[in-house]
Coordinates of C-alpha atoms in Angstrom, one line a residue:
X1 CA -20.1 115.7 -62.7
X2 CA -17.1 113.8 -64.3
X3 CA -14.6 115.8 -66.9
X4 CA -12.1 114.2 -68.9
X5 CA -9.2 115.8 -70.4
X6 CA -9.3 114.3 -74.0
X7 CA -6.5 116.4 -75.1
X8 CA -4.2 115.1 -72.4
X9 CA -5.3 111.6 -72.6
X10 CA -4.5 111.6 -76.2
X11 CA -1.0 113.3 -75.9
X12 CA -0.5 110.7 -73.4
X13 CA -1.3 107.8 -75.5
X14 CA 0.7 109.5 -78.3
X15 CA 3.3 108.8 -75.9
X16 CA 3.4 105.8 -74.9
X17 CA 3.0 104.8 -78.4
X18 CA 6.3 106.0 -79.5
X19 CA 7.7 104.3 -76.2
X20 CA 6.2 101.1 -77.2
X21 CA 7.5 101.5 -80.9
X22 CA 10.6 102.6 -79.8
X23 CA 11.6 99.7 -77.8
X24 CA 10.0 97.0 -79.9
X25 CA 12.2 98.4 -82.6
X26 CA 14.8 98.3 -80.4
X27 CA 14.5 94.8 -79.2
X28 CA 14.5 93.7 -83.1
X29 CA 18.1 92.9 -84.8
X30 CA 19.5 95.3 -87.2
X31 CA 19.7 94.2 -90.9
X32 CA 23.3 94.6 -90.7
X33 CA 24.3 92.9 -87.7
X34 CA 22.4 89.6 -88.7
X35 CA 25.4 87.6 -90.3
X36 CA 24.4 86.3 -93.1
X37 CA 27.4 84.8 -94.5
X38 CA 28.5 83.1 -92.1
X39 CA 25.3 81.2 -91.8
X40 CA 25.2 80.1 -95.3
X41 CA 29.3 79.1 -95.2
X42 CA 28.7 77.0 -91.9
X43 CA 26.0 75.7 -94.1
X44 CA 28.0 75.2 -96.9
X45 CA 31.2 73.6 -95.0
X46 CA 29.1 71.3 -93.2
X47 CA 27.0 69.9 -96.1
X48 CA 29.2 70.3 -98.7
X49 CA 27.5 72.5 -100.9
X50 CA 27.6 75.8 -102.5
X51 CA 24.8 78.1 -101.6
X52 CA 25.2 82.0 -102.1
X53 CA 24.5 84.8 -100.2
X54 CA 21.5 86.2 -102.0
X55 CA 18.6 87.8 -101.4
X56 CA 16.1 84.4 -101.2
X57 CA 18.3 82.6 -98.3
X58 CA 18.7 85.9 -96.6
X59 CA 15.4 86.4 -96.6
X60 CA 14.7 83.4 -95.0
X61 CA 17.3 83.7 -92.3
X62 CA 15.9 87.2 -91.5
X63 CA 12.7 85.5 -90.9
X64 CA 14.0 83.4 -88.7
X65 CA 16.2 85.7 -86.6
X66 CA 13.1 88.0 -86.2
X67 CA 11.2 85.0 -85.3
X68 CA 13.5 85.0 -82.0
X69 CA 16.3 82.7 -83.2
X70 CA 19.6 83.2 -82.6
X71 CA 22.9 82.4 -85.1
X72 CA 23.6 80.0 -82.1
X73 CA 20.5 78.1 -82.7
X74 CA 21.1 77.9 -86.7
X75 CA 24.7 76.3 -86.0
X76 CA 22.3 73.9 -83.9
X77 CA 20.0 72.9 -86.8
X78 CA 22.7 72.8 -89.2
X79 CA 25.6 70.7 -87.2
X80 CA 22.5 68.5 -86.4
X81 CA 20.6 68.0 -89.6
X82 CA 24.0 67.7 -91.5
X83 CA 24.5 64.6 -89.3
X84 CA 21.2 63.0 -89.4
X85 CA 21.0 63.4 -93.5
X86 CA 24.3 63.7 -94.8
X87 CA 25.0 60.0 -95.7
X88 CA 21.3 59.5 -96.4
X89 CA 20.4 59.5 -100.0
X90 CA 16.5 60.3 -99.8
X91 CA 17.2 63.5 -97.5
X92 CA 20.5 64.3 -98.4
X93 CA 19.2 66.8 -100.6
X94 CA 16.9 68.8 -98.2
X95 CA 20.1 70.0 -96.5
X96 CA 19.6 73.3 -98.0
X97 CA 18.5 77.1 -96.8
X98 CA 14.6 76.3 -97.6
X99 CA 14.2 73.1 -96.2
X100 CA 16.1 74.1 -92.7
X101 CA 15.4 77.9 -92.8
X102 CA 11.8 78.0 -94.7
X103 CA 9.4 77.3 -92.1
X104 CA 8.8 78.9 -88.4
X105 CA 7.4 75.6 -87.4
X106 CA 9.9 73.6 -89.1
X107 CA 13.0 75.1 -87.9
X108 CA 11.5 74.9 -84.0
X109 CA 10.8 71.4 -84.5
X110 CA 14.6 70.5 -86.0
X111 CA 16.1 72.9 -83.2
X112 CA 14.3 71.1 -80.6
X113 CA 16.0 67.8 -82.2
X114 CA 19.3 69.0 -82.1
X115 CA 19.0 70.4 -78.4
X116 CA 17.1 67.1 -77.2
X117 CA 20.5 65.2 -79.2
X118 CA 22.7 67.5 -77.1
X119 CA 21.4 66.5 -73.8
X120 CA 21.2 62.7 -74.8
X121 CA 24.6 62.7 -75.6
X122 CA 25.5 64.6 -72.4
X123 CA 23.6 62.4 -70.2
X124 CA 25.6 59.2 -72.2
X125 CA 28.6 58.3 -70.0
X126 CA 30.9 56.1 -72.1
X127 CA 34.5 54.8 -71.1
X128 CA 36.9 57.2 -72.7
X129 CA 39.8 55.1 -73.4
X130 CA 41.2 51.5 -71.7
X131 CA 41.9 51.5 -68.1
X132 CA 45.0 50.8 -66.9
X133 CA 44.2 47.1 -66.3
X134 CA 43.4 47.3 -70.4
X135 CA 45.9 48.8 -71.1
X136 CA 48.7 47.1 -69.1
X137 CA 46.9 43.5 -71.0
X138 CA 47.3 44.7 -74.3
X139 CA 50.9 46.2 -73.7
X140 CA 52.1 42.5 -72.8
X141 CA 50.0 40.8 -75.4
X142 CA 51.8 43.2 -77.9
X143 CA 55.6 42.5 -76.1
X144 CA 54.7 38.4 -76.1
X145 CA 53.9 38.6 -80.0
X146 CA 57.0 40.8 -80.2
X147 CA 59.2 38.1 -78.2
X148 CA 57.8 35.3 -80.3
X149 CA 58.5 37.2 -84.0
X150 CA 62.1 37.8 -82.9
X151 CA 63.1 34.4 -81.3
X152 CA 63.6 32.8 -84.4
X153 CA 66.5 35.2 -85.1

């Protein structure tokens, strides 16, 4: 015949309980070390607006950040939206904390964007400057003109 220790069994799930809780809670930012600010100012400089630190755009930052996303990946979204709609007058005004920020969905989609941007651009290899060949042609194009200009002097 088969006994079970229901007190034991309980304490131990009691137990593990508060081990689970413990380190979820642990694994979950602080309020106070989420920085705010410094979200909505990047925000700010990069758009060229004026948003406040208040409690409806923290609140939708905090969502975010307990969603898994990092102040990293919101100076993704922003540098990278800011870019794409800036100098566009039909989205230009969607460059704010509800539009980037609002939605889970939303913001995984534009961060996926920006990081698939990043690696295009990486990936581009373009000439950075003239080569020497370049440059040594454009040197005595610019000495010939010079010659000319002062020969009549």
């Amino acid at each position: 015949m088969l006994h079970f220790n229901f007190k034991s069994r309980q304490k131990n799930f009691r137990d593990n309980t508060t081990s689970i809780n413990k380190n979820h809670s642990e694994a979950e930012p602080k309020e106070d070390s989420i920085h705010y600010k410094k979200i909505i100012n990047f925000l700010n400089e990069k758009a060229g607006r004026d948003f406040k630190d208040v409690e409806g755009n923290r609140k939708l930052i905090r969502a975010r950040i307990h969603d898994g996303y990092s102040e990293h990946d919101f100076a993704l979204v922003i540098d990278f939206k800011c870019k794409q709609w800036l100098n566009d007058d039909k989205m230009e005004k969607y460059l704010r904390p509800g539009t980037l920020f609002g939605s889970s969905k939303k913001f995984d989609q534009y961060l996926d964007e920006a990081k698939q941007n990043r690696k295009q651009q990486a990936n581009t290899t373009e000439p950075q400057g003239l080569s020497v060949g370049e440059g040594s042609a454009r040197a005595a194009n610019y000495l010939a003109k010079l010659e000319k200009q002062y020969e009549g002097d």
